[in-house]
Coordinates of C-alpha atoms in Angstrom, one line a residue:
M1 CA -110.5 -54.2 10.5
N2 CA -109.7 -56.2 13.4
T3 CA -111.4 -59.3 12.3
T4 CA -108.6 -59.3 9.0
L5 CA -106.0 -58.9 11.4
F6 CA -106.9 -62.1 12.9
I7 CA -107.7 -64.0 9.4
T8 CA -104.3 -63.2 8.5
A9 CA -102.8 -63.8 11.5
F10 CA -104.0 -66.7 11.1
F11 CA -103.3 -67.9 8.3
C12 CA -99.6 -66.8 8.1
I13 CA -99.5 -68.5 11.2
G14 CA -100.8 -72.1 9.9
A15 CA -99.0 -71.5 6.4
G16 CA -95.3 -71.2 8.3
I17 CA -96.1 -74.0 10.2
T18 CA -96.9 -75.9 7.3
V19 CA -94.5 -74.6 4.8
A20 CA -92.0 -75.3 7.9
T21 CA -93.4 -78.8 8.5
T22 CA -93.7 -80.2 5.3
S23 CA -91.0 -78.3 3.2
W24 CA -94.1 -78.2 0.8
T25 CA -94.4 -74.4 -0.6
F26 CA -97.1 -72.9 -2.8
P27 CA -97.7 -73.4 -6.3
W28 CA -96.2 -69.7 -7.1
L29 CA -93.2 -69.8 -5.5
A30 CA -91.9 -73.3 -6.1
G31 CA -89.3 -72.0 -8.3
K32 CA -88.5 -69.5 -5.8
V33 CA -87.5 -70.8 -2.2
Y34 CA -84.9 -72.5 -1.7
R35 CA -85.3 -72.9 1.8
P36 CA -88.4 -73.7 2.4
R37 CA -88.4 -74.6 6.3
L38 CA -86.5 -71.2 7.0
W39 CA -89.6 -69.7 4.5
G40 CA -92.0 -71.7 6.8
A41 CA -90.2 -69.9 10.4
G42 CA -90.1 -66.5 8.8
Y43 CA -93.5 -66.5 7.6
A44 CA -94.9 -67.8 11.1
L45 CA -92.7 -64.9 12.5
F46 CA -94.5 -62.9 10.8
G47 CA -97.8 -64.4 11.5
V48 CA -97.6 -63.7 15.3
V49 CA -96.3 -60.2 14.9
V50 CA -100.0 -60.0 13.2
L51 CA -101.5 -61.5 15.5
Y52 CA -100.0 -59.6 18.3
H53 CA -101.9 -56.5 17.1
A54 CA -105.0 -58.1 16.1
V55 CA -105.1 -58.1 20.2
V56 CA -103.9 -55.2 21.2
E57 CA -107.0 -53.3 19.1
L58 CA -108.3 -55.1 21.4
V59 CA -107.2 -54.6 24.9
H60 CA -105.1 -51.6 25.8
A61 CA -102.2 -51.2 27.2
N62 CA -100.2 -49.3 29.1
P63 CA -98.7 -46.6 26.7
T64 CA -95.3 -47.2 28.2
V65 CA -95.5 -50.5 27.8
D66 CA -97.4 -49.9 24.5
L67 CA -94.4 -48.6 22.3
V68 CA -91.6 -51.1 23.8
M69 CA -93.8 -53.8 22.3
T70 CA -94.1 -51.9 19.2
V71 CA -90.5 -51.2 18.6
V72 CA -90.2 -55.1 19.8
T73 CA -92.6 -55.8 16.6
T74 CA -91.3 -54.4 14.9
V75 CA -87.5 -55.5 15.1
T76 CA -89.3 -59.8 15.2
A77 CA -91.4 -58.5 12.0
L78 CA -88.0 -57.4 10.0
A79 CA -86.4 -60.6 11.2
G80 CA -89.5 -62.8 9.5
L81 CA -89.4 -60.8 6.3
G82 CA -85.3 -60.9 6.6
M83 CA -85.9 -64.9 6.8
M84 CA -88.0 -65.3 4.0
W85 CA -85.9 -63.2 2.2
S86 CA -83.0 -65.0 2.9
A87 CA -85.0 -68.6 2.0
Q88 CA -85.1 -67.1 -1.5
R89 CA -81.6 -67.2 -1.5
V90 CA -79.7 -70.1 -3.1
G91 CA -77.7 -70.7 0.7
H92 CA -74.4 -72.8 1.7
G93 CA -75.2 -76.5 0.6
T94 CA -78.0 -75.5 -1.7
R95 CA -77.4 -76.3 -5.1
A96 CA -77.7 -73.1 -7.5
P97 CA -80.6 -73.8 -10.4
R98 CA -79.5 -74.2 -13.9
T99 CA -79.6 -71.9 -16.2
G100 CA -78.9 -71.7 -20.2
P101 CA -78.4 -74.4 -22.6
G102 CA -79.5 -77.9 -21.6
A103 CA -81.5 -76.5 -18.4
T104 CA -85.1 -77.5 -17.9
D105 CA -87.9 -76.1 -16.0

């Protein structure tokens, strides 16, 4: 299980940094992400949370510290997911995709 967490964490961090720096998105997200840099930052942030939990599985901490860090990482993961969600919405200064007659894919 821990190996899977590490692989997932490094994939999320690597892919998030790549998207945030190059604005290149995965092919299945190409038409759905309007702000790729924001999406990549959120994905990398989520990967950091997964990496933290992979490390905690190996090194056990004080239960009080563990409880506080669980709250912190939950808020951080939700912030990353919120960034990814808002990156898929049309923001201020971003043109909405054309729909209706004459729209091209």
